[in-house]
Amino acid sequence: MRKLVTIRQVSNIRPIPGADAIACASVDGWSVVVKKNEFQIGDACVYFEIDSFLPLTDVRFAFLEKNKINWNDKVGVRLRSIRLRGQLSQGLILPLREFPELITHAATGDVDFGALLGIEKWEPAIPASLSGEVEGPFPDFISKTEQERIQNLTEVLSTDAKTEFEVTIKLDGSSMTVFHHDNVSGVCGRNWWIRESESNSLWKVAKQNKLLTALTAYGRNLALQGEIIGEGIQGNPEKLRGQEFYLFDVFNSDTRQYLGRAERQQVVAELRALGASINEVPWLETTTLERFQADVAKVLDYAEGGSLNPATSREGVVFKRLDGSMSFKAISNSYLLKHSDR
């Protein structure tokens, strides 16, 4: 589960050319603009990740008030990727001493710091075509689709340097899951199990592509997970007509594991033989991480490029071990800056 608030350490501070009052601090794989002399290398800090929604009811965030927005009937600040004096800045760091309640729980690790501080993950409004009546919460027998960012997993570039990963393009859409489990089938968005409806786009696409009937006939307890993209979704950057589902993972709800690439391809082929129409997210290559020389910046550079539509700049890329046991994403900084308004 994504951690919006973490206790970290400032690993480096470097000047910003032409800037007298600000500097760039490094926190793991993240770069954050700070006031000059506010932090020293080695200082403990609290890091607030981009897309954190900080409540202005907490006076410690009052200095950000000029950027306040209203979201879900709350007044606060959404942290975005921005450029200051040409330097990319992602997130916010504040001195750990300002958060004694986090220090109390730091040793035990039994508390979600974000929840403790009333910080939520900012989410864009859900298009009407994707919302609908709720059958229930997202099923607890399926893992939610949210990979960790490479900036939070810098060690993997060294520990898994020689491990083979498949790389796919991350499409800019909305999360969609279609599942069959113990004779029950269903369709889910990111957070909810959606009741069947003629007006809901997730159900329309699932039926149109015969995903539910094929899964039921197949008989295994599996969940197809991917993105629904197209008209009316995230501005339709791929310029599709209509809407389509693009698969990126198959989850085995019996073993509670993702299938590796070879087994996933076999399952997709067998579901297609049963009548399902399944698109897969664009595959780039199989590679090892040693090519990036343990440098997060090189991974983020690699994340730039074309998408499903070559004329569209992609959201980023996803790396998965070939056995399906681990994955992470690298989001294009160009994409984050371009879409900082949503």
mmCIF file of C-alpha atoms in Angstrom:
data_model
loop_
_atom_site.group_PDB
_atom_site.id
_atom_site.type_symbol
_atom_site.label_atom_id
_atom_site.label_comp_id
_atom_site.label_asym_id
_atom_site.label_seq_id
_atom_site.Cartn_x
_atom_site.Cartn_y
_atom_site.Cartn_z
ATOM 1 C CA MET A 1 0.000 0.000 0.000
ATOM 2 C CA ARG A 2 1.321 3.419 -0.934
ATOM 3 C CA LYS A 3 2.793 5.349 1.995
ATOM 4 C CA LEU A 4 2.190 9.054 1.563
ATOM 5 C CA VAL A 5 4.115 10.040 4.698
ATOM 6 C CA THR A 6 7.423 8.516 5.763
ATOM 7 C CA ILE A 7 10.351 9.320 8.029
ATOM 8 C CA ARG A 8 13.530 9.595 5.967
ATOM 9 C CA GLN A 9 16.993 11.120 5.922
ATOM 10 C CA VAL A 10 18.410 13.889 3.754
ATOM 11 C CA SER A 11 21.134 12.178 1.727
ATOM 12 C CA ASN A 12 22.431 15.155 -0.248
ATOM 13 C CA ILE A 13 21.999 18.888 -0.702
ATOM 14 C CA ARG A 14 23.160 20.718 -3.776
ATOM 15 C CA PRO A 15 22.881 24.291 -4.991
ATOM 16 C CA ILE A 16 20.485 25.364 -7.723
ATOM 17 C CA PRO A 17 22.244 27.482 -10.366
ATOM 18 C CA GLY A 18 21.167 31.097 -10.158
ATOM 19 C CA ALA A 19 19.166 30.601 -6.941
ATOM 20 C CA ASP A 20 20.288 32.322 -3.734
ATOM 21 C CA ALA A 21 17.478 31.363 -1.357
ATOM 22 C CA ILE A 22 16.731 27.741 -2.259
ATOM 23 C CA ALA A 23 18.609 24.463 -2.709
ATOM 24 C CA CYS A 24 17.805 20.923 -3.826
ATOM 25 C CA ALA A 25 17.653 18.177 -1.195
ATOM 26 C CA SER A 26 17.797 14.479 -2.067
ATOM 27 C CA VAL A 27 15.646 12.029 -0.114
ATOM 28 C CA ASP A 28 16.191 8.507 -1.441
ATOM 29 C CA GLY A 29 15.252 8.827 -5.130
ATOM 30 C CA TRP A 30 13.301 12.079 -4.744
ATOM 31 C CA SER A 31 14.486 15.652 -5.308
ATOM 32 C CA VAL A 32 12.821 18.357 -3.209
ATOM 33 C CA VAL A 33 13.441 22.102 -3.292
ATOM 34 C CA VAL A 34 14.008 23.501 0.220
ATOM 35 C CA LYS A 35 15.081 26.795 1.767
ATOM 36 C CA LYS A 36 18.840 27.206 1.799
ATOM 37 C CA ASN A 37 20.341 26.075 5.146
ATOM 38 C CA GLU A 38 17.012 24.622 6.301
ATOM 39 C CA PHE A 39 18.471 21.089 6.250
ATOM 40 C CA GLN A 40 21.887 19.511 6.544
ATOM 41 C CA ILE A 41 23.022 16.199 5.063
ATOM 42 C CA GLY A 42 22.015 13.432 7.465
ATOM 43 C CA ASP A 43 19.056 15.301 8.976
ATOM 44 C CA ALA A 44 15.953 13.274 9.774
ATOM 45 C CA CYS A 45 12.862 14.568 8.012
ATOM 46 C CA VAL A 46 9.267 13.753 7.241
ATOM 47 C CA TYR A 47 8.691 13.241 3.527
ATOM 48 C CA PHE A 48 5.248 13.902 2.025
ATOM 49 C CA GLU A 49 4.914 12.289 -1.395
ATOM 50 C CA ILE A 50 3.349 13.942 -4.446
ATOM 51 C CA ASP A 51 -0.454 13.637 -4.576
ATOM 52 C CA SER A 52 -0.660 13.915 -0.787
ATOM 53 C CA PHE A 53 -3.581 16.123 0.235
ATOM 54 C CA LEU A 54 -2.483 18.112 3.284
ATOM 55 C CA PRO A 55 -5.282 19.489 5.504
ATOM 56 C CA LEU A 56 -4.985 23.171 6.305
ATOM 57 C CA THR A 57 -6.598 22.480 9.672
ATOM 58 C CA ASP A 58 -3.050 21.447 10.672
ATOM 59 C CA VAL A 59 -1.153 24.686 11.355
ATOM 60 C CA ARG A 60 2.125 23.042 10.312
ATOM 61 C CA PHE A 61 0.934 23.272 6.697
ATOM 62 C CA ALA A 62 -0.378 26.844 6.955
ATOM 63 C CA PHE A 63 2.584 28.232 4.989
ATOM 64 C CA LEU A 64 1.144 26.491 1.907
ATOM 65 C CA GLU A 65 -2.225 28.251 2.141
ATOM 66 C CA LYS A 66 -1.758 30.250 -1.061
ATOM 67 C CA ASN A 67 -2.017 26.936 -2.951
ATOM 68 C CA LYS A 68 -5.185 25.763 -1.207
ATOM 69 C CA ILE A 69 -7.938 23.920 -3.055
ATOM 70 C CA ASN A 70 -11.306 22.427 -2.172
ATOM 71 C CA TRP A 71 -11.437 18.655 -2.587
ATOM 72 C CA ASN A 72 -14.070 16.257 -1.271
ATOM 73 C CA ASP A 73 -15.538 19.102 0.811
ATOM 74 C CA LYS A 74 -12.173 19.735 2.494
ATOM 75 C CA VAL A 75 -9.753 22.633 2.255
ATOM 76 C CA GLY A 76 -6.117 21.723 1.836
ATOM 77 C CA VAL A 77 -3.131 21.515 -0.477
ATOM 78 C CA ARG A 78 -2.339 18.882 -3.070
ATOM 79 C CA LEU A 79 1.388 18.276 -3.526
ATOM 80 C CA ARG A 80 2.390 18.222 -7.201
ATOM 81 C CA SER A 81 5.512 17.909 -9.320
ATOM 82 C CA ILE A 82 6.711 21.453 -10.017
ATOM 83 C CA ARG A 83 9.772 23.298 -11.291
ATOM 84 C CA LEU A 84 11.383 26.072 -9.250
ATOM 85 C CA ARG A 85 14.179 28.019 -10.926
ATOM 86 C CA GLY A 86 14.439 25.145 -13.401
ATOM 87 C CA GLN A 87 14.785 22.458 -10.705
ATOM 88 C CA LEU A 88 12.231 19.638 -10.546
ATOM 89 C CA SER A 89 10.744 19.358 -7.064
ATOM 90 C CA GLN A 90 8.527 16.459 -6.030
ATOM 91 C CA GLY A 91 6.866 16.394 -2.645
ATOM 92 C CA LEU A 92 7.667 18.173 0.601
ATOM 93 C CA ILE A 93 10.074 17.572 3.479
ATOM 94 C CA LEU A 94 9.738 19.068 6.949
ATOM 95 C CA PRO A 95 11.945 18.588 10.042
ATOM 96 C CA LEU A 96 11.085 15.470 12.027
ATOM 97 C CA ARG A 97 11.162 17.460 15.280
ATOM 98 C CA GLU A 98 7.960 19.211 14.191
ATOM 99 C CA PHE A 99 6.058 15.897 14.316
ATOM 100 C CA PRO A 100 6.471 14.411 17.817
ATOM 101 C CA GLU A 101 3.454 12.131 17.261
ATOM 102 C CA LEU A 102 5.374 10.360 14.482
ATOM 103 C CA ILE A 103 8.485 9.980 16.624
ATOM 104 C CA THR A 104 6.368 8.195 19.248
ATOM 105 C CA HIS A 105 5.323 5.518 16.752
ATOM 106 C CA ALA A 106 8.467 5.382 14.615
ATOM 107 C CA ALA A 107 10.096 2.512 16.508
ATOM 108 C CA THR A 108 7.090 0.192 16.357
ATOM 109 C CA GLY A 109 6.027 0.850 12.759
ATOM 110 C CA ASP A 110 2.427 0.033 13.719
ATOM 111 C CA VAL A 111 0.803 3.247 12.482
ATOM 112 C CA ASP A 112 0.063 4.718 9.069
ATOM 113 C CA PHE A 113 1.648 8.155 9.428
ATOM 114 C CA GLY A 114 -0.580 9.602 6.729
ATOM 115 C CA ALA A 115 -3.747 8.503 8.519
ATOM 116 C CA LEU A 116 -2.366 9.791 11.821
ATOM 117 C CA LEU A 117 -1.907 13.256 10.308
ATOM 118 C CA GLY A 118 -5.206 13.226 8.411
ATOM 119 C CA ILE A 119 -3.451 13.135 5.034
ATOM 120 C CA GLU A 120 -5.207 11.483 2.093
ATOM 121 C CA LYS A 121 -4.196 10.540 -1.431
ATOM 122 C CA TRP A 122 -5.607 13.101 -3.842
ATOM 123 C CA GLU A 123 -7.641 11.460 -6.605
ATOM 124 C CA PRO A 124 -9.255 13.122 -9.637
ATOM 125 C CA ALA A 125 -13.024 13.055 -9.912
ATOM 126 C CA ILE A 126 -14.334 9.789 -11.337
ATOM 127 C CA PRO A 127 -16.090 10.239 -14.713
ATOM 128 C CA ALA A 128 -19.811 9.536 -14.515
ATOM 129 C CA SER A 129 -19.443 6.659 -16.995
ATOM 130 C CA LEU A 130 -17.064 4.854 -14.610
ATOM 131 C CA SER A 131 -19.009 5.402 -11.421
ATOM 132 C CA GLY A 132 -22.089 3.439 -10.508
ATOM 133 C CA GLU A 133 -23.863 1.611 -7.733
ATOM 134 C CA VAL A 134 -21.484 -0.170 -5.413
ATOM 135 C CA GLU A 135 -21.767 -3.888 -4.808
ATOM 136 C CA GLY A 136 -19.226 -3.643 -2.003
ATOM 137 C CA PRO A 137 -15.644 -2.677 -1.214
ATOM 138 C CA PHE A 138 -12.844 -3.918 -3.437
ATOM 139 C CA PRO A 139 -12.648 -7.694 -2.763
ATOM 140 C CA ASP A 140 -10.124 -8.627 -0.093
ATOM 141 C CA PHE A 141 -9.139 -11.774 -2.021
ATOM 142 C CA ILE A 142 -7.615 -9.653 -4.815
ATOM 143 C CA SER A 143 -4.579 -7.388 -4.545
ATOM 144 C CA LYS A 144 -5.142 -3.769 -5.582
ATOM 145 C CA THR A 145 -3.203 -2.493 -8.574
ATOM 146 C CA GLU A 146 -0.711 0.051 -7.327
ATOM 147 C CA GLN A 147 3.003 -0.460 -7.918
ATOM 148 C CA GLU A 148 5.574 1.383 -5.857
ATOM 149 C CA ARG A 149 7.588 4.126 -7.541
ATOM 150 C CA ILE A 150 11.265 3.554 -8.250
ATOM 151 C CA GLN A 151 12.147 6.608 -6.108
ATOM 152 C CA ASN A 152 10.998 4.604 -3.069
ATOM 153 C CA LEU A 153 12.809 1.408 -4.112
ATOM 154 C CA THR A 154 16.261 2.678 -5.047
ATOM 155 C CA GLU A 155 17.924 -0.371 -3.486
ATOM 156 C CA VAL A 156 16.373 -2.690 -6.093
ATOM 157 C CA LEU A 157 18.642 -1.212 -8.765
ATOM 158 C CA SER A 158 21.566 -2.817 -6.921
ATOM 159 C CA THR A 159 20.047 -5.877 -5.226
ATOM 160 C CA ASP A 160 18.235 -7.017 -8.394
ATOM 161 C CA ALA A 161 20.679 -5.619 -10.940
ATOM 162 C CA LYS A 162 21.122 -8.930 -12.784
ATOM 163 C CA THR A 163 17.491 -10.077 -12.504
ATOM 164 C CA GLU A 164 15.475 -10.068 -15.714
ATOM 165 C CA PHE A 165 12.458 -7.753 -15.829
ATOM 166 C CA GLU A 166 9.807 -7.291 -18.494
ATOM 167 C CA VAL A 167 9.034 -3.652 -19.267
ATOM 168 C CA THR A 168 5.620 -2.417 -20.388
ATOM 169 C CA ILE A 169 4.156 1.017 -21.084
ATOM 170 C CA LYS A 170 1.944 2.474 -18.357
ATOM 171 C CA LEU A 171 -1.264 3.697 -19.961
ATOM 172 C CA ASP A 172 -3.100 6.767 -18.691
ATOM 173 C CA GLY A 173 -6.559 5.463 -17.867
ATOM 174 C CA SER A 174 -8.609 4.184 -14.959
ATOM 175 C CA SER A 175 -8.053 0.976 -13.006
ATOM 176 C CA MET A 176 -10.284 -1.969 -13.944
ATOM 177 C CA THR A 177 -10.458 -5.521 -12.568
ATOM 178 C CA VAL A 178 -12.603 -8.398 -13.851
ATOM 179 C CA PHE A 179 -12.637 -11.498 -11.650
ATOM 180 C CA HIS A 180 -13.998 -14.996 -11.139
ATOM 181 C CA HIS A 181 -13.720 -16.406 -7.607
ATOM 182 C CA ASP A 182 -15.552 -19.396 -6.116
ATOM 183 C CA ASN A 183 -18.362 -19.222 -8.690
ATOM 184 C CA VAL A 184 -18.794 -15.479 -8.254
ATOM 185 C CA SER A 185 -17.823 -13.059 -11.046
ATOM 186 C CA GLY A 186 -17.566 -9.298 -10.869
ATOM 187 C CA VAL A 187 -16.135 -6.032 -12.137
ATOM 188 C CA CYS A 188 -14.235 -3.497 -10.024
ATOM 189 C CA GLY A 189 -12.797 -0.016 -10.290
ATOM 190 C CA ARG A 190 -9.805 1.058 -8.221
ATOM 191 C CA ASN A 191 -11.557 0.966 -4.862
ATOM 192 C CA TRP A 192 -15.005 -0.593 -5.307
ATOM 193 C CA TRP A 193 -16.754 -3.676 -6.566
ATOM 194 C CA ILE A 194 -19.286 -2.235 -9.019
ATOM 195 C CA ARG A 195 -22.832 -3.529 -9.402
ATOM 196 C CA GLU A 196 -23.803 -4.567 -12.923
ATOM 197 C CA SER A 197 -25.276 -1.697 -14.908
ATOM 198 C CA GLU A 198 -26.000 -0.967 -18.561
ATOM 199 C CA SER A 199 -24.621 2.572 -18.174
ATOM 200 C CA ASN A 200 -21.321 1.683 -16.497
ATOM 201 C CA SER A 201 -18.348 1.680 -18.894
ATOM 202 C CA LEU A 202 -16.438 -0.981 -16.953
ATOM 203 C CA TRP A 203 -19.331 -3.408 -17.314
ATOM 204 C CA LYS A 204 -19.924 -2.446 -20.939
ATOM 205 C CA VAL A 205 -16.325 -3.226 -21.885
ATOM 206 C CA ALA A 206 -16.231 -6.424 -19.789
ATOM 207 C CA LYS A 207 -19.320 -7.717 -21.586
ATOM 208 C CA GLN A 208 -18.293 -6.430 -25.001
ATOM 209 C CA ASN A 209 -14.985 -8.323 -24.713
ATOM 210 C CA LYS A 210 -16.631 -11.432 -23.189
ATOM 211 C CA LEU A 211 -14.232 -11.316 -20.242
ATOM 212 C CA LEU A 212 -16.743 -12.569 -17.674
ATOM 213 C CA THR A 213 -18.082 -15.454 -19.753
ATOM 214 C CA ALA A 214 -14.570 -16.622 -20.650
ATOM 215 C CA LEU A 215 -13.374 -16.452 -17.029
ATOM 216 C CA THR A 216 -16.425 -18.399 -15.849
ATOM 217 C CA ALA A 217 -15.899 -21.067 -18.505
ATOM 218 C CA TYR A 218 -12.191 -21.236 -17.644
ATOM 219 C CA GLY A 219 -13.087 -22.021 -14.039
ATOM 220 C CA ARG A 220 -9.948 -20.843 -12.256
ATOM 221 C CA ASN A 221 -10.020 -18.223 -9.505
ATOM 222 C CA LEU A 222 -8.352 -15.403 -11.399
ATOM 223 C CA ALA A 223 -8.581 -11.634 -11.706
ATOM 224 C CA LEU A 224 -7.744 -9.780 -14.918
ATOM 225 C CA GLN A 225 -6.307 -6.385 -14.028
ATOM 226 C CA GLY A 226 -5.572 -3.457 -16.272
ATOM 227 C CA GLU A 227 -6.602 -0.004 -17.466
ATOM 228 C CA ILE A 228 -9.758 1.104 -19.211
ATOM 229 C CA ILE A 229 -8.814 3.884 -21.611
ATOM 230 C CA GLY A 230 -10.506 5.927 -24.301
ATOM 231 C CA GLU A 231 -13.184 8.550 -24.735
ATOM 232 C CA GLY A 232 -14.238 10.296 -21.539
ATOM 233 C CA ILE A 233 -11.310 8.942 -19.515
ATOM 234 C CA GLN A 234 -8.356 11.152 -18.483
ATOM 235 C CA GLY A 235 -8.780 13.290 -21.580
ATOM 236 C CA ASN A 236 -8.256 10.247 -23.866
ATOM 237 C CA PRO A 237 -4.552 10.905 -24.567
ATOM 238 C CA GLU A 238 -4.326 7.864 -26.876
ATOM 239 C CA LYS A 239 -7.090 9.353 -29.084
ATOM 240 C CA LEU A 240 -9.109 6.142 -29.145
ATOM 241 C CA ARG A 241 -12.652 5.874 -30.407
ATOM 242 C CA GLY A 242 -14.857 4.320 -27.762
ATOM 243 C CA GLN A 243 -13.320 2.636 -24.713
ATOM 244 C CA GLU A 244 -11.101 -0.419 -24.313
ATOM 245 C CA PHE A 245 -9.548 -2.560 -21.592
ATOM 246 C CA TYR A 246 -5.792 -3.190 -21.643
ATOM 247 C CA LEU A 247 -4.534 -5.992 -19.414
ATOM 248 C CA PHE A 248 -1.299 -5.693 -17.450
ATOM 249 C CA ASP A 249 -1.619 -8.437 -14.801
ATOM 250 C CA VAL A 250 -3.381 -11.674 -13.926
ATOM 251 C CA PHE A 251 -3.833 -12.342 -10.200
ATOM 252 C CA ASN A 252 -4.394 -15.854 -8.796
ATOM 253 C CA SER A 253 -6.768 -15.351 -5.864
ATOM 254 C CA ASP A 254 -6.109 -18.882 -4.549
ATOM 255 C CA THR A 255 -2.355 -18.431 -4.170
ATOM 256 C CA ARG A 256 -2.653 -14.622 -3.758
ATOM 257 C CA GLN A 257 0.153 -14.154 -6.264
ATOM 258 C CA TYR A 258 0.545 -12.529 -9.659
ATOM 259 C CA LEU A 259 1.281 -14.854 -12.544
ATOM 260 C CA GLY A 260 4.700 -14.664 -14.169
ATOM 261 C CA ARG A 261 5.002 -13.572 -17.772
ATOM 262 C CA ALA A 262 4.990 -17.078 -19.290
ATOM 263 C CA GLU A 263 1.945 -18.307 -17.341
ATOM 264 C CA ARG A 264 0.112 -15.008 -17.886
ATOM 265 C CA GLN A 265 0.574 -15.312 -21.656
ATOM 266 C CA GLN A 266 -0.672 -18.903 -21.531
ATOM 267 C CA VAL A 267 -3.799 -17.907 -19.580
ATOM 268 C CA VAL A 268 -4.516 -15.022 -21.971
ATOM 269 C CA ALA A 269 -4.194 -17.365 -24.958
ATOM 270 C CA GLU A 270 -6.581 -19.877 -23.372
ATOM 271 C CA LEU A 271 -9.128 -17.169 -22.491
ATOM 272 C CA ARG A 272 -8.974 -15.900 -26.065
ATOM 273 C CA ALA A 273 -9.697 -19.448 -27.247
ATOM 274 C CA LEU A 274 -12.820 -19.304 -25.070
ATOM 275 C CA GLY A 275 -13.986 -16.174 -26.894
ATOM 276 C CA ALA A 276 -12.489 -13.355 -24.851
ATOM 277 C CA SER A 277 -11.081 -10.320 -26.633
ATOM 278 C CA ILE A 278 -8.063 -9.238 -24.554
ATOM 279 C CA ASN A 279 -5.745 -6.366 -25.348
ATOM 280 C CA GLU A 280 -2.459 -6.211 -23.454
ATOM 281 C CA VAL A 281 -0.529 -3.080 -22.503
ATOM 282 C CA PRO A 282 2.328 -2.415 -24.962
ATOM 283 C CA TRP A 283 5.392 -4.534 -24.219
ATOM 284 C CA LEU A 284 8.794 -2.876 -24.679
ATOM 285 C CA GLU A 285 11.448 -5.466 -23.839
ATOM 286 C CA THR A 286 13.001 -7.835 -21.341
ATOM 287 C CA THR A 287 16.051 -6.347 -19.665
ATOM 288 C CA THR A 288 18.159 -6.276 -16.509
ATOM 289 C CA LEU A 289 18.487 -3.310 -14.185
ATOM 290 C CA GLU A 290 22.280 -3.169 -14.347
ATOM 291 C CA ARG A 291 21.930 -1.051 -17.501
ATOM 292 C CA PHE A 292 20.844 1.845 -15.238
ATOM 293 C CA GLN A 293 24.018 1.725 -13.125
ATOM 294 C CA ALA A 294 22.056 2.130 -9.853
ATOM 295 C CA ASP A 295 20.981 5.608 -11.008
ATOM 296 C CA VAL A 296 17.305 6.524 -10.536
ATOM 297 C CA ALA A 297 17.679 9.441 -12.945
ATOM 298 C CA LYS A 298 18.576 7.001 -15.739
ATOM 299 C CA VAL A 299 15.398 4.978 -15.024
ATOM 300 C CA LEU A 300 13.295 8.148 -15.156
ATOM 301 C CA ASP A 301 14.902 9.137 -18.456
ATOM 302 C CA TYR A 302 13.993 5.673 -19.776
ATOM 303 C CA ALA A 303 10.365 6.298 -18.719
ATOM 304 C CA GLU A 304 10.057 9.058 -21.327
ATOM 305 C CA GLY A 305 8.863 8.171 -24.830
ATOM 306 C CA GLY A 306 5.887 7.315 -26.981
ATOM 307 C CA SER A 307 2.816 5.420 -25.851
ATOM 308 C CA LEU A 308 0.253 3.083 -27.440
ATOM 309 C CA ASN A 309 -0.303 5.955 -29.839
ATOM 310 C CA PRO A 310 3.279 6.846 -30.887
ATOM 311 C CA ALA A 311 2.284 10.522 -31.110
ATOM 312 C CA THR A 312 1.317 10.490 -27.414
ATOM 313 C CA SER A 313 3.903 10.926 -24.659
ATOM 314 C CA ARG A 314 3.525 8.008 -22.295
ATOM 315 C CA GLU A 315 2.705 8.164 -18.598
ATOM 316 C CA GLY A 316 5.686 5.984 -17.801
ATOM 317 C CA VAL A 317 6.792 2.353 -17.661
ATOM 318 C CA VAL A 318 6.307 -0.650 -15.384
ATOM 319 C CA PHE A 319 9.034 -3.184 -14.564
ATOM 320 C CA LYS A 320 8.024 -6.713 -13.506
ATOM 321 C CA ARG A 321 10.200 -9.665 -12.586
ATOM 322 C CA LEU A 322 9.531 -12.431 -15.064
ATOM 323 C CA ASP A 323 8.154 -14.654 -12.277
ATOM 324 C CA GLY A 324 5.625 -11.967 -11.283
ATOM 325 C CA SER A 325 6.908 -11.726 -7.712
ATOM 326 C CA MET A 326 7.801 -8.038 -7.741
ATOM 327 C CA SER A 327 7.144 -4.905 -9.778
ATOM 328 C CA PHE A 328 7.652 -1.164 -9.713
ATOM 329 C CA LYS A 329 6.836 1.835 -11.871
ATOM 330 C CA ALA A 330 8.743 4.802 -13.214
ATOM 331 C CA ILE A 331 6.516 7.757 -14.051
ATOM 332 C CA SER A 332 7.672 10.208 -16.694
ATOM 333 C CA ASN A 333 8.555 13.562 -15.157
ATOM 334 C CA SER A 334 7.355 15.236 -18.358
ATOM 335 C CA TYR A 335 3.970 13.596 -17.845
ATOM 336 C CA LEU A 336 3.786 14.679 -14.195
ATOM 337 C CA LEU A 337 4.560 18.288 -15.038
ATOM 338 C CA LYS A 338 2.140 18.344 -17.958
ATOM 339 C CA HIS A 339 -0.723 16.895 -15.931
ATOM 340 C CA SER A 340 -0.077 18.653 -12.632
ATOM 341 C CA ASP A 341 -3.477 20.319 -12.967
ATOM 342 C CA ARG A 342 -5.412 17.124 -12.456
#
